[in-house]
């Protein structure tokens, strides 16, 4: 589940000087600078968790990782919970957008979802999963875990009409992400694809038959 790696906002264009062009309002420049700083801090949170675990996250530790003074962290995030929520929101933004972009065609959806789950270069996957697990003890994070659950359910709905089938498939998808965290080597695209094909094939039985 990866929010880092070149997805932050780009550099702001400098304000035009003199009469040569329209001037960029100072408030816009400050807003862009603030967005870049928040992106920097969120990426630093993920790096700290990836190497040292979530227990190591503090405003001072994140400041050191990001190369900024602690006051800069406290200006944007008043508490550690705020930092963690911002990091989880950024992770979710990426994965929810990726899910929504997948084609709902049943012939291509399994392959596209497998490529998302088994995407190479997800060095922050363990940190991302740890953030999700922290929602068990930090209720403020649960709004984001629920957003992910709804996004997965929306992706599965065109393929699985039965809510129980969707719940089982969603649990399996989360399990595939977990395997990507702990197995070496992690599951490849072909293996994940085979599993997802089975998940998206609704079970059929007679009215009195077992589910």
JSON list of C-alpha atoms in Angstrom, two decimals, residues 119-196:
[
{"chain": "A", "resi": 119, "resn": "UNK", "atom": "CA", "xyz": [3.99, -4.25, -7.88]},
{"chain": "A", "resi": 120, "resn": "UNK", "atom": "CA", "xyz": [7.80, -4.22, -7.75]},
{"chain": "A", "resi": 121, "resn": "UNK", "atom": "CA", "xyz": [9.76, -1.60, -5.83]},
{"chain": "A", "resi": 122, "resn": "UNK", "atom": "CA", "xyz": [7.27, -1.17, -2.96]},
{"chain": "A", "resi": 123, "resn": "UNK", "atom": "CA", "xyz": [9.98, -0.69, -0.36]},
{"chain": "A", "resi": 124, "resn": "UNK", "atom": "CA", "xyz": [7.52, 0.92, 2.03]},
{"chain": "A", "resi": 125, "resn": "UNK", "atom": "CA", "xyz": [5.00, -1.95, 1.98]},
{"chain": "A", "resi": 126, "resn": "UNK", "atom": "CA", "xyz": [5.82, -3.18, 5.50]},
{"chain": "A", "resi": 127, "resn": "UNK", "atom": "CA", "xyz": [5.53, 0.37, 6.83]},
{"chain": "A", "resi": 128, "resn": "UNK", "atom": "CA", "xyz": [2.22, 0.83, 5.06]},
{"chain": "A", "resi": 129, "resn": "UNK", "atom": "CA", "xyz": [0.82, -2.39, 6.47]},
{"chain": "A", "resi": 130, "resn": "UNK", "atom": "CA", "xyz": [2.03, -1.49, 9.96]},
{"chain": "A", "resi": 131, "resn": "UNK", "atom": "CA", "xyz": [0.16, 1.80, 9.69]},
{"chain": "A", "resi": 132, "resn": "UNK", "atom": "CA", "xyz": [-3.05, -0.07, 8.90]},
{"chain": "A", "resi": 133, "resn": "UNK", "atom": "CA", "xyz": [-2.56, -2.40, 11.87]},
{"chain": "A", "resi": 134, "resn": "UNK", "atom": "CA", "xyz": [-2.09, 0.58, 14.19]},
{"chain": "A", "resi": 135, "resn": "UNK", "atom": "CA", "xyz": [-5.77, 1.41, 13.69]},
{"chain": "A", "resi": 136, "resn": "UNK", "atom": "CA", "xyz": [-6.50, -1.38, 16.18]},
{"chain": "A", "resi": 137, "resn": "UNK", "atom": "CA", "xyz": [-5.16, 0.84, 18.97]},
{"chain": "A", "resi": 138, "resn": "UNK", "atom": "CA", "xyz": [-5.54, 4.30, 17.46]},
{"chain": "A", "resi": 139, "resn": "UNK", "atom": "CA", "xyz": [-9.21, 4.93, 16.58]},
{"chain": "A", "resi": 140, "resn": "UNK", "atom": "CA", "xyz": [-8.35, 8.11, 14.67]},
{"chain": "A", "resi": 141, "resn": "UNK", "atom": "CA", "xyz": [-6.81, 5.93, 11.95]},
{"chain": "A", "resi": 142, "resn": "UNK", "atom": "CA", "xyz": [-9.94, 3.84, 11.42]},
{"chain": "A", "resi": 143, "resn": "UNK", "atom": "CA", "xyz": [-11.52, 6.33, 9.05]},
{"chain": "A", "resi": 144, "resn": "UNK", "atom": "CA", "xyz": [-8.76, 5.44, 6.59]},
{"chain": "A", "resi": 145, "resn": "UNK", "atom": "CA", "xyz": [-8.96, 1.66, 7.07]},
{"chain": "A", "resi": 146, "resn": "UNK", "atom": "CA", "xyz": [-12.71, 1.93, 6.46]},
{"chain": "A", "resi": 147, "resn": "UNK", "atom": "CA", "xyz": [-12.06, 3.99, 3.31]},
{"chain": "A", "resi": 148, "resn": "UNK", "atom": "CA", "xyz": [-9.83, 1.20, 2.01]},
{"chain": "A", "resi": 149, "resn": "UNK", "atom": "CA", "xyz": [-12.48, -1.43, 2.82]},
{"chain": "A", "resi": 150, "resn": "UNK", "atom": "CA", "xyz": [-15.11, 0.54, 0.89]},
{"chain": "A", "resi": 151, "resn": "UNK", "atom": "CA", "xyz": [-12.78, 0.99, -2.10]},
{"chain": "A", "resi": 152, "resn": "UNK", "atom": "CA", "xyz": [-12.04, -2.73, -2.31]},
{"chain": "A", "resi": 153, "resn": "UNK", "atom": "CA", "xyz": [-15.73, -3.57, -1.99]},
{"chain": "A", "resi": 154, "resn": "UNK", "atom": "CA", "xyz": [-16.57, -1.11, -4.79]},
{"chain": "A", "resi": 155, "resn": "UNK", "atom": "CA", "xyz": [-13.94, -2.74, -7.02]},
{"chain": "A", "resi": 156, "resn": "UNK", "atom": "CA", "xyz": [-15.29, -6.23, -6.29]},
{"chain": "A", "resi": 157, "resn": "UNK", "atom": "CA", "xyz": [-19.00, -5.43, -6.65]},
{"chain": "A", "resi": 158, "resn": "UNK", "atom": "CA", "xyz": [-19.17, -5.69, -10.48]},
{"chain": "A", "resi": 159, "resn": "UNK", "atom": "CA", "xyz": [-17.58, -9.15, -10.25]},
{"chain": "A", "resi": 160, "resn": "UNK", "atom": "CA", "xyz": [-19.18, -10.61, -7.11]},
{"chain": "A", "resi": 161, "resn": "UNK", "atom": "CA", "xyz": [-22.83, -9.91, -6.37]},
{"chain": "A", "resi": 162, "resn": "UNK", "atom": "CA", "xyz": [-22.86, -11.72, -3.03]},
{"chain": "A", "resi": 163, "resn": "UNK", "atom": "CA", "xyz": [-21.61, -9.54, -0.12]},
{"chain": "A", "resi": 164, "resn": "UNK", "atom": "CA", "xyz": [-20.15, -12.61, 1.61]},
{"chain": "A", "resi": 165, "resn": "UNK", "atom": "CA", "xyz": [-18.13, -13.47, -1.49]},
{"chain": "A", "resi": 166, "resn": "UNK", "atom": "CA", "xyz": [-16.87, -9.88, -1.62]},
{"chain": "A", "resi": 167, "resn": "UNK", "atom": "CA", "xyz": [-15.90, -9.95, 2.06]},
{"chain": "A", "resi": 168, "resn": "UNK", "atom": "CA", "xyz": [-13.96, -13.18, 1.56]},
{"chain": "A", "resi": 169, "resn": "UNK", "atom": "CA", "xyz": [-12.21, -11.81, -1.53]},
{"chain": "A", "resi": 170, "resn": "UNK", "atom": "CA", "xyz": [-11.32, -8.55, 0.25]},
{"chain": "A", "resi": 171, "resn": "UNK", "atom": "CA", "xyz": [-9.81, -10.48, 3.16]},
{"chain": "A", "resi": 172, "resn": "UNK", "atom": "CA", "xyz": [-7.76, -12.52, 0.70]},
{"chain": "A", "resi": 173, "resn": "UNK", "atom": "CA", "xyz": [-6.49, -9.38, -1.05]},
{"chain": "A", "resi": 174, "resn": "UNK", "atom": "CA", "xyz": [-5.32, -7.99, 2.30]},
{"chain": "A", "resi": 175, "resn": "UNK", "atom": "CA", "xyz": [-3.65, -11.35, 2.96]},
{"chain": "A", "resi": 176, "resn": "UNK", "atom": "CA", "xyz": [-1.78, -11.13, -0.34]},
{"chain": "A", "resi": 177, "resn": "UNK", "atom": "CA", "xyz": [-0.46, -7.70, 0.65]},
{"chain": "A", "resi": 178, "resn": "UNK", "atom": "CA", "xyz": [0.64, -9.19, 3.99]},
{"chain": "A", "resi": 179, "resn": "UNK", "atom": "CA", "xyz": [2.47, -12.01, 2.22]},
{"chain": "A", "resi": 180, "resn": "UNK", "atom": "CA", "xyz": [4.28, -9.35, 0.21]},
{"chain": "A", "resi": 181, "resn": "UNK", "atom": "CA", "xyz": [5.55, -7.94, 3.52]},
{"chain": "A", "resi": 182, "resn": "UNK", "atom": "CA", "xyz": [6.82, -11.13, 5.12]},
{"chain": "A", "resi": 183, "resn": "UNK", "atom": "CA", "xyz": [7.77, -13.59, 2.36]},
{"chain": "A", "resi": 184, "resn": "UNK", "atom": "CA", "xyz": [11.14, -13.65, 0.61]},
{"chain": "A", "resi": 185, "resn": "UNK", "atom": "CA", "xyz": [10.69, -13.65, -2.29]},
{"chain": "A", "resi": 186, "resn": "UNK", "atom": "CA", "xyz": [7.20, -12.17, -2.18]},
{"chain": "A", "resi": 187, "resn": "UNK", "atom": "CA", "xyz": [4.42, -13.61, -4.36]},
{"chain": "A", "resi": 188, "resn": "UNK", "atom": "CA", "xyz": [4.89, -12.71, -8.01]},
{"chain": "A", "resi": 189, "resn": "UNK", "atom": "CA", "xyz": [2.31, -11.34, -10.40]},
{"chain": "A", "resi": 190, "resn": "UNK", "atom": "CA", "xyz": [1.48, -14.75, -11.90]},
{"chain": "A", "resi": 191, "resn": "UNK", "atom": "CA", "xyz": [0.83, -16.37, -8.53]},
{"chain": "A", "resi": 192, "resn": "UNK", "atom": "CA", "xyz": [-1.26, -13.44, -7.34]},
{"chain": "A", "resi": 193, "resn": "UNK", "atom": "CA", "xyz": [-3.13, -13.45, -10.65]},
{"chain": "A", "resi": 194, "resn": "UNK", "atom": "CA", "xyz": [-4.11, -17.10, -10.25]},
{"chain": "A", "resi": 195, "resn": "UNK", "atom": "CA", "xyz": [-5.44, -16.44, -6.76]},
{"chain": "A", "resi": 196, "resn": "UNK", "atom": "CA", "xyz": [-7.42, -13.39, -7.84]}
]
